[in-house]
Short mmCIF file of C-alpha atoms and ligand atoms in Angstrom, two decimals:
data_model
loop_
_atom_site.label_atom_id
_atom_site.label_comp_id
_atom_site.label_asym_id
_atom_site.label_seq_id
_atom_site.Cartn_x
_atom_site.Cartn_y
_atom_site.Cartn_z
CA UNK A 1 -65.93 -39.66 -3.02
CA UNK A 2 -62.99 -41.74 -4.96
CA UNK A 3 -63.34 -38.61 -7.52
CA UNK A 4 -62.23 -35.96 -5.22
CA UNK A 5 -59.39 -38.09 -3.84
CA UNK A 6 -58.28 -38.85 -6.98
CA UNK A 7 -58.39 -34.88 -8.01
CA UNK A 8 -56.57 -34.01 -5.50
CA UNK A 9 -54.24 -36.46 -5.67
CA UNK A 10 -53.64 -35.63 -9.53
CA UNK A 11 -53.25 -31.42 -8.59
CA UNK A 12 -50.42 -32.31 -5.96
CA UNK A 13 -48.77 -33.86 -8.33
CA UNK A 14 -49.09 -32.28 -11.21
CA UNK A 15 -48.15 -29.17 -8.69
CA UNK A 16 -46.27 -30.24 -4.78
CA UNK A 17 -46.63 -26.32 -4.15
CA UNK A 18 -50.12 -25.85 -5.35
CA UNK A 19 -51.64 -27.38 -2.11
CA UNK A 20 -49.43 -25.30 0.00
CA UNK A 21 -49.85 -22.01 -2.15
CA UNK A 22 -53.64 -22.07 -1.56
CA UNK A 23 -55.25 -19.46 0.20
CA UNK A 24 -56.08 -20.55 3.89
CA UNK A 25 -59.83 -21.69 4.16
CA UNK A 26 -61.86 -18.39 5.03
CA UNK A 27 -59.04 -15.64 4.82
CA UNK A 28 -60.52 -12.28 4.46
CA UNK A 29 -59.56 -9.61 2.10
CA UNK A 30 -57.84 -7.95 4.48
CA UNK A 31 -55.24 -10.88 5.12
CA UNK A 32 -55.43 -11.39 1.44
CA UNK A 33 -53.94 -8.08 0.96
CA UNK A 34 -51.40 -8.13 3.60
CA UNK A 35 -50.89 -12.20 2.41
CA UNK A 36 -49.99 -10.79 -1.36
CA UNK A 37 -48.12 -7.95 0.03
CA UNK A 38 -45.35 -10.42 2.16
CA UNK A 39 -45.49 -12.69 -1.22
CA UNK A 40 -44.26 -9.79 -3.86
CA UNK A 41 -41.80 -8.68 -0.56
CA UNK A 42 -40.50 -12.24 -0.36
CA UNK A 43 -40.11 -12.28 -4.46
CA UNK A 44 -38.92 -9.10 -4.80
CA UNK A 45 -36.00 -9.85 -1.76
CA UNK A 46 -34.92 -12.88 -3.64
CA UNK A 47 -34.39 -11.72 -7.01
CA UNK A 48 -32.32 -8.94 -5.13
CA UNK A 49 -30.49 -11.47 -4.15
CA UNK A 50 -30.35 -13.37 -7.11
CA UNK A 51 -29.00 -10.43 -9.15
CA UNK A 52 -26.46 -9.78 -6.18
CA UNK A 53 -24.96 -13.18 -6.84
CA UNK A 54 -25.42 -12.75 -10.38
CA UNK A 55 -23.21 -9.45 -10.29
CA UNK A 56 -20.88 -10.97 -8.35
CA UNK A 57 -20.37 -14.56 -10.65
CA UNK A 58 -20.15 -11.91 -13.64
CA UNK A 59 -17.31 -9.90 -11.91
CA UNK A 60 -15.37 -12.84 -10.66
CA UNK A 61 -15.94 -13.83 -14.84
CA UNK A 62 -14.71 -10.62 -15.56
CA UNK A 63 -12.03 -10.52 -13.43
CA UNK A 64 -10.68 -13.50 -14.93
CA UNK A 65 -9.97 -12.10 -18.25
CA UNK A 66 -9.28 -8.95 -16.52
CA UNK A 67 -5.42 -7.55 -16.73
CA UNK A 68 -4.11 -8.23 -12.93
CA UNK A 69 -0.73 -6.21 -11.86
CA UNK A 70 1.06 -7.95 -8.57
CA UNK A 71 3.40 -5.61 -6.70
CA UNK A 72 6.10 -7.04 -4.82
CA UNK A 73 9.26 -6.47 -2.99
CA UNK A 74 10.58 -6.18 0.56
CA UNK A 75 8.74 -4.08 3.30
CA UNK A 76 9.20 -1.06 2.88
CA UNK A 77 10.66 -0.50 -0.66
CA UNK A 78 7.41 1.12 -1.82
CA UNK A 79 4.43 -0.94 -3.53
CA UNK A 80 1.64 0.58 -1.27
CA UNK A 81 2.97 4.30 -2.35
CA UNK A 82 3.24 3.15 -5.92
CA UNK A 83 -0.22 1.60 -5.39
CA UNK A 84 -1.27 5.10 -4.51
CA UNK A 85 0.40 6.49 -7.78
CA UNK A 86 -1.51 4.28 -9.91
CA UNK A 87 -4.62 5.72 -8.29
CA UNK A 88 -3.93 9.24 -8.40
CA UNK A 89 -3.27 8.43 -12.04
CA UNK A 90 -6.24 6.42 -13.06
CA UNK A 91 -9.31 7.00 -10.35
CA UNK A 92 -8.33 10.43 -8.46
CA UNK A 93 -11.80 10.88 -7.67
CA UNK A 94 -11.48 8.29 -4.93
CA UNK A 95 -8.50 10.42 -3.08
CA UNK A 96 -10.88 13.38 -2.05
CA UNK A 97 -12.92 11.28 0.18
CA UNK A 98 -10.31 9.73 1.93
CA UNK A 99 -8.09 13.08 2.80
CA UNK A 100 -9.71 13.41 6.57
CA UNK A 101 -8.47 9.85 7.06
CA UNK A 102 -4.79 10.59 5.71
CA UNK A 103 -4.18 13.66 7.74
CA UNK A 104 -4.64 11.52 10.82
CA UNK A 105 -1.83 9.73 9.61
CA UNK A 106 0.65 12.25 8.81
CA UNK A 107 0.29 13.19 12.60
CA UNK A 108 0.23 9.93 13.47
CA UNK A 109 3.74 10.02 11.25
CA UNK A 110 4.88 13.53 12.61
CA UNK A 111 4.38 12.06 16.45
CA UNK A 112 6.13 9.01 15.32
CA UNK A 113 9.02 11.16 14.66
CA UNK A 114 8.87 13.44 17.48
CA UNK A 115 8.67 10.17 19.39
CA UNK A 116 12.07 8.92 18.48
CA UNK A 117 13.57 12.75 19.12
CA UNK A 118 12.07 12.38 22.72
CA UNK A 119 13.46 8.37 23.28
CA UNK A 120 17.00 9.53 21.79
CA UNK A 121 16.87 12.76 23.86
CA UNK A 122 16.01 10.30 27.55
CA UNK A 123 18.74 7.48 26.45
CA UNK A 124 20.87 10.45 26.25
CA UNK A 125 20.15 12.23 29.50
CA UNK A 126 20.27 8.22 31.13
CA UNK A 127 23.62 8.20 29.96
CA UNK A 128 26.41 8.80 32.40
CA UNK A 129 28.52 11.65 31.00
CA UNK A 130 25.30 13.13 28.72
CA UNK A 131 26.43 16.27 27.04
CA UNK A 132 24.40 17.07 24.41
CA UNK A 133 21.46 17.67 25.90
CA UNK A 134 20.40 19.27 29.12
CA UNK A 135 17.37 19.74 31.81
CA UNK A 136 16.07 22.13 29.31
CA UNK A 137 15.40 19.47 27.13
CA UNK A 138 14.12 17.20 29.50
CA UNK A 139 11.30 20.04 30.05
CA UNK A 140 11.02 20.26 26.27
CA UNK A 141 9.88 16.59 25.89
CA UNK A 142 7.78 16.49 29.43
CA UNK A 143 5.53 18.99 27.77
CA UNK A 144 4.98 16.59 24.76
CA UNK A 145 3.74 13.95 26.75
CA UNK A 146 0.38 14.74 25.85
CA UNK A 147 0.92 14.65 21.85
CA UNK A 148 2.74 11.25 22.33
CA UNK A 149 -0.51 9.93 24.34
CA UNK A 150 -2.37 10.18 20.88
CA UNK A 151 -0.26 7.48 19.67
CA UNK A 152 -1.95 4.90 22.28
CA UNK A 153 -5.70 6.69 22.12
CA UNK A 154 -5.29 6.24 18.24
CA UNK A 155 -4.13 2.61 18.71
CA UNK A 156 -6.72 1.76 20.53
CA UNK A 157 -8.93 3.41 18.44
CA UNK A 158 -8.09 0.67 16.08
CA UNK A 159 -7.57 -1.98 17.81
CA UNK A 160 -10.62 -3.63 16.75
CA UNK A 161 -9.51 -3.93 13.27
CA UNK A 162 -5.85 -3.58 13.67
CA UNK A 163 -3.54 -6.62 12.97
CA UNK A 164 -1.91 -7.23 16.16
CA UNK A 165 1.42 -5.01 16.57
CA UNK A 166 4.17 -5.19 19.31
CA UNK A 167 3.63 -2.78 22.14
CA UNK A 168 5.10 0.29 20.77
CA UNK A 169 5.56 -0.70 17.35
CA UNK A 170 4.26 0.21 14.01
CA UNK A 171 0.36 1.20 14.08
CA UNK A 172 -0.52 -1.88 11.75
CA UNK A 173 -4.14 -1.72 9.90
CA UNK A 174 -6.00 -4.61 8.16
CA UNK A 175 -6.93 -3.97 4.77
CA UNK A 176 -9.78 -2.52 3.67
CA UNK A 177 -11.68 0.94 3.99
CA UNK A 178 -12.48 0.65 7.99
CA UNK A 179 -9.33 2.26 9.40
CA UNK A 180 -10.09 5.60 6.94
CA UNK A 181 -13.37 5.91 8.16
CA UNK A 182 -12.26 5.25 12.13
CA UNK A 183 -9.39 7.83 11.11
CA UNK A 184 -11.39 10.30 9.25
CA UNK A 185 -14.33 10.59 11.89
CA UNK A 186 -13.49 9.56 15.27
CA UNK A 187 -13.27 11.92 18.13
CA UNK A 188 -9.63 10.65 19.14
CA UNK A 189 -8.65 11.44 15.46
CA UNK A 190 -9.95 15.28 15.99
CA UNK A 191 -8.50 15.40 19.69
CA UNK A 192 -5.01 14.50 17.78
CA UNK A 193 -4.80 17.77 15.38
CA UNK A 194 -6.30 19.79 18.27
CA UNK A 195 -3.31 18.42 20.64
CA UNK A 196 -1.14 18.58 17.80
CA UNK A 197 -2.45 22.44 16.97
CA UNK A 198 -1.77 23.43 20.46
CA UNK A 199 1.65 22.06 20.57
CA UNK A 200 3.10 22.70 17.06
CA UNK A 201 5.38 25.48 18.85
CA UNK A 202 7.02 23.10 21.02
CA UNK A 203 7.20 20.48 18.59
CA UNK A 204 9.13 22.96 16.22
CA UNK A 205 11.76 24.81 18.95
CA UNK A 206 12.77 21.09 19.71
CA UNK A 207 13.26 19.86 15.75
CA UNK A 208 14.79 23.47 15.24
CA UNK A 209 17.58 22.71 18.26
CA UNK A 210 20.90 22.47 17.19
CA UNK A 211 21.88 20.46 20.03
CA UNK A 212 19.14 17.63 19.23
CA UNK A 213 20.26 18.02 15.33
CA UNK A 214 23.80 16.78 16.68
CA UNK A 215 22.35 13.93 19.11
CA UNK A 216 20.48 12.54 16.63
CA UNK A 217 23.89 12.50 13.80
CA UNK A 218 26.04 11.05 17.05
CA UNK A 219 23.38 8.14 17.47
CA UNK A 220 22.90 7.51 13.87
CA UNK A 221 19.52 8.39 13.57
CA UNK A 222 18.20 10.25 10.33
CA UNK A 223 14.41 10.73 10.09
CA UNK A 224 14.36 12.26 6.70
CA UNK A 225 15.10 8.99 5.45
CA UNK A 226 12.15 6.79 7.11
CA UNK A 227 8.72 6.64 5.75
CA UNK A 228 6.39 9.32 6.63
CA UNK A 229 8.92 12.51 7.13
CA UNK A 230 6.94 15.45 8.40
CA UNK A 231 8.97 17.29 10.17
CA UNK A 232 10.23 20.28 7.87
CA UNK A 233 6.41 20.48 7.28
CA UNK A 234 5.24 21.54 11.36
CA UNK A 235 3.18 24.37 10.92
CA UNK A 236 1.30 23.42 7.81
CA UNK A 237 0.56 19.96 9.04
CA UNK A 238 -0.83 20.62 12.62
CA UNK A 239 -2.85 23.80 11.24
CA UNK A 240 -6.40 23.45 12.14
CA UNK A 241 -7.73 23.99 8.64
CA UNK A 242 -4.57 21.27 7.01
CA UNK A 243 -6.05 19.25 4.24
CA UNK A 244 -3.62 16.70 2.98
CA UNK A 245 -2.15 17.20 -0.97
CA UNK A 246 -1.56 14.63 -2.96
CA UNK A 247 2.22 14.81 -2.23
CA UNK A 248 1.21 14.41 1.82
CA UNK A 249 -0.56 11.60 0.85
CA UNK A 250 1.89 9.37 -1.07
CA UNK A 251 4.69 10.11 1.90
CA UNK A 252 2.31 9.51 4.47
CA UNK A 253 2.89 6.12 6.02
CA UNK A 254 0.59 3.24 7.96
CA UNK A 255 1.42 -0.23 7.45
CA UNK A 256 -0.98 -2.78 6.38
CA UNK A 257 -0.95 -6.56 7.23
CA UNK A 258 -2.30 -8.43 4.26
CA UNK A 259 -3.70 -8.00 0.67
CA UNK A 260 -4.94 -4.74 -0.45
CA UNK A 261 -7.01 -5.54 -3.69
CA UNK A 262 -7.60 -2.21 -5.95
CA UNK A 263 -10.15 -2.12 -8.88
CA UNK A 264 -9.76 0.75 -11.56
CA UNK A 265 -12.46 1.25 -13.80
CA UNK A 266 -11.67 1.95 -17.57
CA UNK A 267 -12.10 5.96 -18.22
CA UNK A 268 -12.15 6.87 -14.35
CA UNK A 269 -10.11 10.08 -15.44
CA UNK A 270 -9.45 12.68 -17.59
CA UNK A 271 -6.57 11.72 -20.30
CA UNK A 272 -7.43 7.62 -19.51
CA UNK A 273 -9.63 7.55 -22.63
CA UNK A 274 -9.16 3.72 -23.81
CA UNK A 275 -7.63 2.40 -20.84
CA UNK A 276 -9.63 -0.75 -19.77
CA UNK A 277 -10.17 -2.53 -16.25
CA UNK A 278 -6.99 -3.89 -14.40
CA UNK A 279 -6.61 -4.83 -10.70
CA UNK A 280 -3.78 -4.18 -8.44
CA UNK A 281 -2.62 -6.41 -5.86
CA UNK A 282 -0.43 -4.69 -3.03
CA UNK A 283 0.97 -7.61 -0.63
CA UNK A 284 3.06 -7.26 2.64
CA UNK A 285 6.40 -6.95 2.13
CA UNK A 286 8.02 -8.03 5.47
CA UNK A 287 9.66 -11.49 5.90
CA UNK A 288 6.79 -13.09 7.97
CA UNK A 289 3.81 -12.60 5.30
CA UNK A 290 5.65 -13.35 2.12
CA UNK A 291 4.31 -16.80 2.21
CA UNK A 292 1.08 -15.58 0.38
CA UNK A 293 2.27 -13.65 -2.96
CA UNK A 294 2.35 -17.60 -4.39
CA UNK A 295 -1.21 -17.51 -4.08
CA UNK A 296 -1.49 -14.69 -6.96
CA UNK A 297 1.44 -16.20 -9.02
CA UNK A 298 -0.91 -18.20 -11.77
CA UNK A 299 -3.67 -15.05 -11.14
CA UNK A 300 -1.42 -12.19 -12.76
CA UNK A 301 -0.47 -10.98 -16.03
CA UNK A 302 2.10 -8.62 -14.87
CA UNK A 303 4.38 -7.90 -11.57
CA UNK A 304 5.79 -4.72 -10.51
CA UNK A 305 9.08 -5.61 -8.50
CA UNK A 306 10.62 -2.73 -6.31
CA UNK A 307 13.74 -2.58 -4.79
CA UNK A 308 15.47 0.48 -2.81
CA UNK A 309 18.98 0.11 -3.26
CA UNK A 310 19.66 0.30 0.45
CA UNK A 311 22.57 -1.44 0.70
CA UNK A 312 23.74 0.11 3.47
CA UNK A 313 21.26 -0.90 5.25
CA UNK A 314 19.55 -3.86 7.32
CA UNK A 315 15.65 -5.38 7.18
CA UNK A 316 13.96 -4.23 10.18
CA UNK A 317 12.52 -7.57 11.08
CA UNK A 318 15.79 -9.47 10.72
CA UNK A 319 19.04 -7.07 11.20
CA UNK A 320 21.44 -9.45 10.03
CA UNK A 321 20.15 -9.40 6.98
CA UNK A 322 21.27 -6.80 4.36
CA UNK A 323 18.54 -4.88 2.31
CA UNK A 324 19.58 -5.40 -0.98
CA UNK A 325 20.76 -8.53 -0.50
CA UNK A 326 17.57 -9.48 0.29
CA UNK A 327 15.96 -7.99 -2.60
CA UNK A 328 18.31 -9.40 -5.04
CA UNK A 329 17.33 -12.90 -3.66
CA UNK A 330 13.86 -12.19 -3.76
CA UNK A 331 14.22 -11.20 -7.67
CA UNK A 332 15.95 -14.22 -8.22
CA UNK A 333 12.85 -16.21 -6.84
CA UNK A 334 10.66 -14.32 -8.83
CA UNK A 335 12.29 -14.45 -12.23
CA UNK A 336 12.80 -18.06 -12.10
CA UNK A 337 9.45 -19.37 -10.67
CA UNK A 338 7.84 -21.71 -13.32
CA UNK A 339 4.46 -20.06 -12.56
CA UNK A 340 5.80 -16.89 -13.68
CA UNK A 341 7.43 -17.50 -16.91
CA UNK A 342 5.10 -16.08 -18.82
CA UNK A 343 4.31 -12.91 -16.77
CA UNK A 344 5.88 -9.28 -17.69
CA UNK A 345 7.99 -8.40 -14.81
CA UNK A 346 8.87 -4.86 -14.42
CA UNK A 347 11.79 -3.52 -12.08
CA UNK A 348 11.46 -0.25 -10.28
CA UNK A 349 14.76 1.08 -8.66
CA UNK A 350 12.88 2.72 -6.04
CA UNK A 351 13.52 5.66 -3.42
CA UNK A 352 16.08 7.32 -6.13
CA UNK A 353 15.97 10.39 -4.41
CA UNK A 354 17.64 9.01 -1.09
CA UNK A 355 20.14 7.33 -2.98
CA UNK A 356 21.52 10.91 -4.75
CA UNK A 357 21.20 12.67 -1.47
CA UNK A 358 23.04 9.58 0.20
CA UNK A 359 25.88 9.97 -2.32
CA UNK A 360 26.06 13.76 -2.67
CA UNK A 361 26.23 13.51 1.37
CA UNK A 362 29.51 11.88 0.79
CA UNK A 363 28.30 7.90 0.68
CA UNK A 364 31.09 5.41 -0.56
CA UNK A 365 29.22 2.22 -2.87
CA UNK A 366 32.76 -0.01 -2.64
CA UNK A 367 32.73 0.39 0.88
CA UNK A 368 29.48 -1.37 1.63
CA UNK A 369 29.81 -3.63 -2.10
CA UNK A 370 33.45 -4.69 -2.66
CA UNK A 371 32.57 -6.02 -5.92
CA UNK A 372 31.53 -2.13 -7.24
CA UNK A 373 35.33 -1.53 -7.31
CA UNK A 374 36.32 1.07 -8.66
CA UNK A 375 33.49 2.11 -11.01
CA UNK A 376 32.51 5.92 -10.70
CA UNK A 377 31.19 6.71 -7.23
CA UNK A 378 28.21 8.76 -8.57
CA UNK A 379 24.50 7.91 -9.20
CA UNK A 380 24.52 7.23 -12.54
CA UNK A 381 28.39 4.53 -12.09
CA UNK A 382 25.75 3.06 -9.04
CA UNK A 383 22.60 2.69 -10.74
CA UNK A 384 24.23 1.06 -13.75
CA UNK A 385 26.62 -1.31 -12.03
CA UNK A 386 23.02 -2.66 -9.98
CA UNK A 387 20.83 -2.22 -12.99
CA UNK A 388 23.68 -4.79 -15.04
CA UNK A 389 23.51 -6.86 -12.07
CA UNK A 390 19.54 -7.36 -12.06
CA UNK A 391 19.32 -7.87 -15.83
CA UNK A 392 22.32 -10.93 -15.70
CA UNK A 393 19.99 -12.76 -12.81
CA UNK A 394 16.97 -11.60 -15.02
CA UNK A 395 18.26 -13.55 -17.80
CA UNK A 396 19.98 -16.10 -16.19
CA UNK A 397 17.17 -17.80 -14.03
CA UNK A 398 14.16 -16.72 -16.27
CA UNK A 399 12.74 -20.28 -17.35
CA UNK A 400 12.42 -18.82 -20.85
CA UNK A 401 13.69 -16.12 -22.61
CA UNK A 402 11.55 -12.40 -21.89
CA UNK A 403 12.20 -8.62 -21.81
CA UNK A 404 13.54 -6.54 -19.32
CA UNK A 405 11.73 -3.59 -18.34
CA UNK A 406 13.47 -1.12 -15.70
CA UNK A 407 12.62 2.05 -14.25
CA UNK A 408 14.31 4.43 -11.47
CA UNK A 409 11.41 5.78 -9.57
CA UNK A 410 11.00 8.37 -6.78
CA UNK A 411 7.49 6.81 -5.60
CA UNK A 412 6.87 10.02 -3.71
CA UNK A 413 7.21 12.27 -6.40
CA UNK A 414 3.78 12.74 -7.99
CA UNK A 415 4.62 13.86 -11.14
CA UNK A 416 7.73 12.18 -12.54
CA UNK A 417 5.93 8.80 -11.16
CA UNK A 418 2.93 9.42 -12.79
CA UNK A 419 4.87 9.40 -16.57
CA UNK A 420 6.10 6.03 -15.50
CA UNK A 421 2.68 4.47 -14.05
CA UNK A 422 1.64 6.02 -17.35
CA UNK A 423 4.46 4.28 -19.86
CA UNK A 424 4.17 0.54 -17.42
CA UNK A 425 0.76 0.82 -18.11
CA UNK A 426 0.86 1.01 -22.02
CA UNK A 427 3.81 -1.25 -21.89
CA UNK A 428 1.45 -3.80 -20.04
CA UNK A 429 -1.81 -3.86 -22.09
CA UNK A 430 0.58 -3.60 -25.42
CA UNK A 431 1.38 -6.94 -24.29
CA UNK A 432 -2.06 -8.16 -23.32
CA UNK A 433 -3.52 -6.96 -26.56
CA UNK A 434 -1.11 -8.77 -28.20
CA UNK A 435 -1.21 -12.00 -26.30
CA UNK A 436 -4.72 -11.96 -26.97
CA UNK A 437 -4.99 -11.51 -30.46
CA UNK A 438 -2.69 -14.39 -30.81
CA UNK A 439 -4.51 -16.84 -28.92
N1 GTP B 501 12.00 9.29 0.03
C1 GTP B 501 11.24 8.34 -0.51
N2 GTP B 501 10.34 7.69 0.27
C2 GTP B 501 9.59 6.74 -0.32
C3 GTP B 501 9.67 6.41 -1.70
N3 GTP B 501 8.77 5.43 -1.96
C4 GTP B 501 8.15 5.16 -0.81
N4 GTP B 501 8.63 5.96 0.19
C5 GTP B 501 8.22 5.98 1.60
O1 GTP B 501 8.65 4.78 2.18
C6 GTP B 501 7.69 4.33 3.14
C7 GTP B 501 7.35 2.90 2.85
O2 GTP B 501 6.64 2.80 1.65
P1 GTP B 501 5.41 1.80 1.45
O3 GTP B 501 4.85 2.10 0.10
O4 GTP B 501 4.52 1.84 2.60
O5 GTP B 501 6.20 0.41 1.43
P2 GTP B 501 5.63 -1.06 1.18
O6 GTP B 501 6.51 -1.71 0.16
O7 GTP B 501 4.18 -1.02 0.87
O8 GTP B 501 5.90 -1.74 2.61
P3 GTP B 501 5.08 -2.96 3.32
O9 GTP B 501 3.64 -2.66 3.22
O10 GTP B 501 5.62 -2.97 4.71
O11 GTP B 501 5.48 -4.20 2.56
C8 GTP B 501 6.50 5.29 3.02
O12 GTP B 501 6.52 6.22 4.07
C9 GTP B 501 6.71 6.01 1.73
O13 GTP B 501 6.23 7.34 1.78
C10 GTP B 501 10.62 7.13 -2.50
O14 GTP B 501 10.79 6.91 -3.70
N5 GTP B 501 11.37 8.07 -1.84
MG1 MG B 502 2.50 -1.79 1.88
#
């Protein structure tokens, strides 16, 4: 009797499990089977999960030594576009899938537009000695009533994962792929290009109206210069069979609240041979989320800084504050921050294109920046009085001494963007190749 006690005693602890791994007392081969069956299930679950977790630590590993690119600048002057530019370069494959999702949004854009028409055409009519516009008109926008509805089915569409917007503002999306798939499948989405189909007639007589053309010059308003300009493009947009290009894509707008992290895998295209893994980061731009690029400062190797230079005009979400005023404070910020001083930063004059049509349409530099003088009222006297500018703060406030890369960059245009994703991109791993050889 002491034997046994003490044998057992011995096998528990040679073994704690052993007594608990037994087979129950009398278990027939039936339960035996099913028993063994749930055991390899249980095993076979947990070392799925235990080479989940491994996959992840080794990516997080691997993202460390990983080349990271941050893009900044003010709302608006570009980064998610460029964003888009890097991956038409590098992993165009991924664009196909998401083209359903995108031509929701250039309607969503294109009713945006018609939307403003519409408001400018009823603060007109309101006004007490309208005479632009007449009852016609008033018809014209009654029957587009139902193509402005899709604005609200659409928001509510994704309002589940939207970030929360002002009533009638902005259709703001979280990041992440859940807003393309709501886009690309729902039945609101289709409802919109059937509405959109049915009413591309109307849509056009009132954008072809000479009398709207003026109202919208007397009131300011110019629509070919805000994001996501569809209207020259009607008929091909709101055809039932449209399939977003590239091109559609990049100028199609929908504003994200918060970080949009992008991986790109080494050889994901034709002509990347030797290219090897980088990350983007695209961050909000507007003054109410900058407070989180800091949190990427010690994470990147190199930043992409864009600025339009609007400075003729205002931020949207503080209109006392001029554009490029605020983008030459923000670049000061940037080149001097300690945490920086040893990452590449790249400028990007952005939205070039607007700028020459601004200035062949008669715009006057001094009259907006006293200090351009007299210099030559052109594109190139403009670009090289701001690009001077930059470089002095560039080299002023850097903490230590570094080079100055610039570009001029129409974002929307595929192809001359693409040479310059192409040259950054060499410029930036010729730099991490060296940096790493040296340490
Ligand atoms: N004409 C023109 N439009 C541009 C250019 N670059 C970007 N856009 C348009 O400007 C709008 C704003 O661009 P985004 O890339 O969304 O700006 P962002 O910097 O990501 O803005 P936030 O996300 O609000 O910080 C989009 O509709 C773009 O299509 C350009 O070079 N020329
Ligand atoms: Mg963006």
């Amino acid at each position: 009797m002491a034997m046994s006690v003490a044998r057992v005693r011995s096998a528990s602890l040679d073994d704690p499990f052993a007594v608990h791994m037994a087979p129950p007392a009398g278990e027939t081969s039936d339960q035996r089977t099913r028993r063994l069956a749930a055991a390899q299930h249980a095993e076979k679950t947990s070392r799925q999960i235990d080479e989940v977790l491994l996959a992840g630590k080794r990516l997080l590993d691997k993202k460390r030594q990983d080349v990271k690119i941050l893009l900044l600048g003010q709302s608006e002057s570009g980064k998610s576009t460029v964003l888009k530019n890097f991956r038409l370069r590098f992993t165009p494959q991924y664009f196909d899938g998401e083209r359903a999702a995108w031509r929701t949004v250039v309607l969503l854009n294109l009713i945006s537009s018609v939307r403003t028409i519409v408001d400018a055409i009823h603060a007109e009519l309101a006004a007490p000695e309208f005479t632009l516009v007449s009852a016609v008109h008033r018809q014209r926008c009654d029957a587009l009533v139902p193509l402005l509805a899709q604005e609200g089915a659409i928001t509510a569409l994704l309002a589940p994962i939207s970030a929360v917007a002002p009533p009638g503002g902005e259709i703001t999306v979280r990041p992440g792929g859940a807003w393309k798939v709501l886009l690309a499948e729902s039945d609101a989405a289709k409802h919109t290009a059937d509405v959109a189909a049915a009413l591309c007639d109307e849509v056009e007589t009132l954008w072809g109206d000479a009398a709207v053309r003026e109202l919208l010059q007397k009131r300011d308003i110019s629509l070919r210069d805000a994001g996501g300009y569809f209207l020259d493009d009607i008929a091909r947009v709101t055809d039932p069979g449209y399939v977003p290009t590239d091109a559609d894509i990049l100028r199609a707008r929908i504003k994200t609240l918060g970080v949009e992290e992008h991986f790109f895998e080494k050889e994901g295209a034709p002509g990347t041979r030797g290219v090897k893994d980088f990350w983007i980061y695209d961050v909000p731009g507007s003054r109410g989320s900058r407070a989180v690029w800091i949190s990427f400062f010690d994470q990147v190797q190199a930043i992409v800084f864009l600025t339009p230079l609007s400075f003729y005009e205002v931020l949207e979400e503080d209109t006392r504050v001029n554009r490029l005023e605020d983008s030459v404070v923000l670049w000061k910020e940037v080149c001097a921050n300690a945490l920086l001083a040893h990452v590449q930063i790249i400028l990007f004059f952005n939205k070039m294109d607007i700028l020459k049509a601004k200035l062949r349409a008669g715009l006057i530099v001094k009259e907006y920046v006293p200090s351009f003088g007299d210099r030559e009222n052109s594109y190139a006297g403009a670009t090289a009085y701001f690009k001077e500018k930059f470089r002095a703060y560039h080299k002023r406030t850097s903490p230590k001494p570094r080079s100055f890369f610039y570009y001029e960059t129409t974002a929307v245009d595929t192809r001359s963007t693409a040479k310059i994703i192409g040259a950054v991109h060499e410029e930036i791993f010729r730099k991490h190749l060296h940096e790493s050889i040296l340490i």
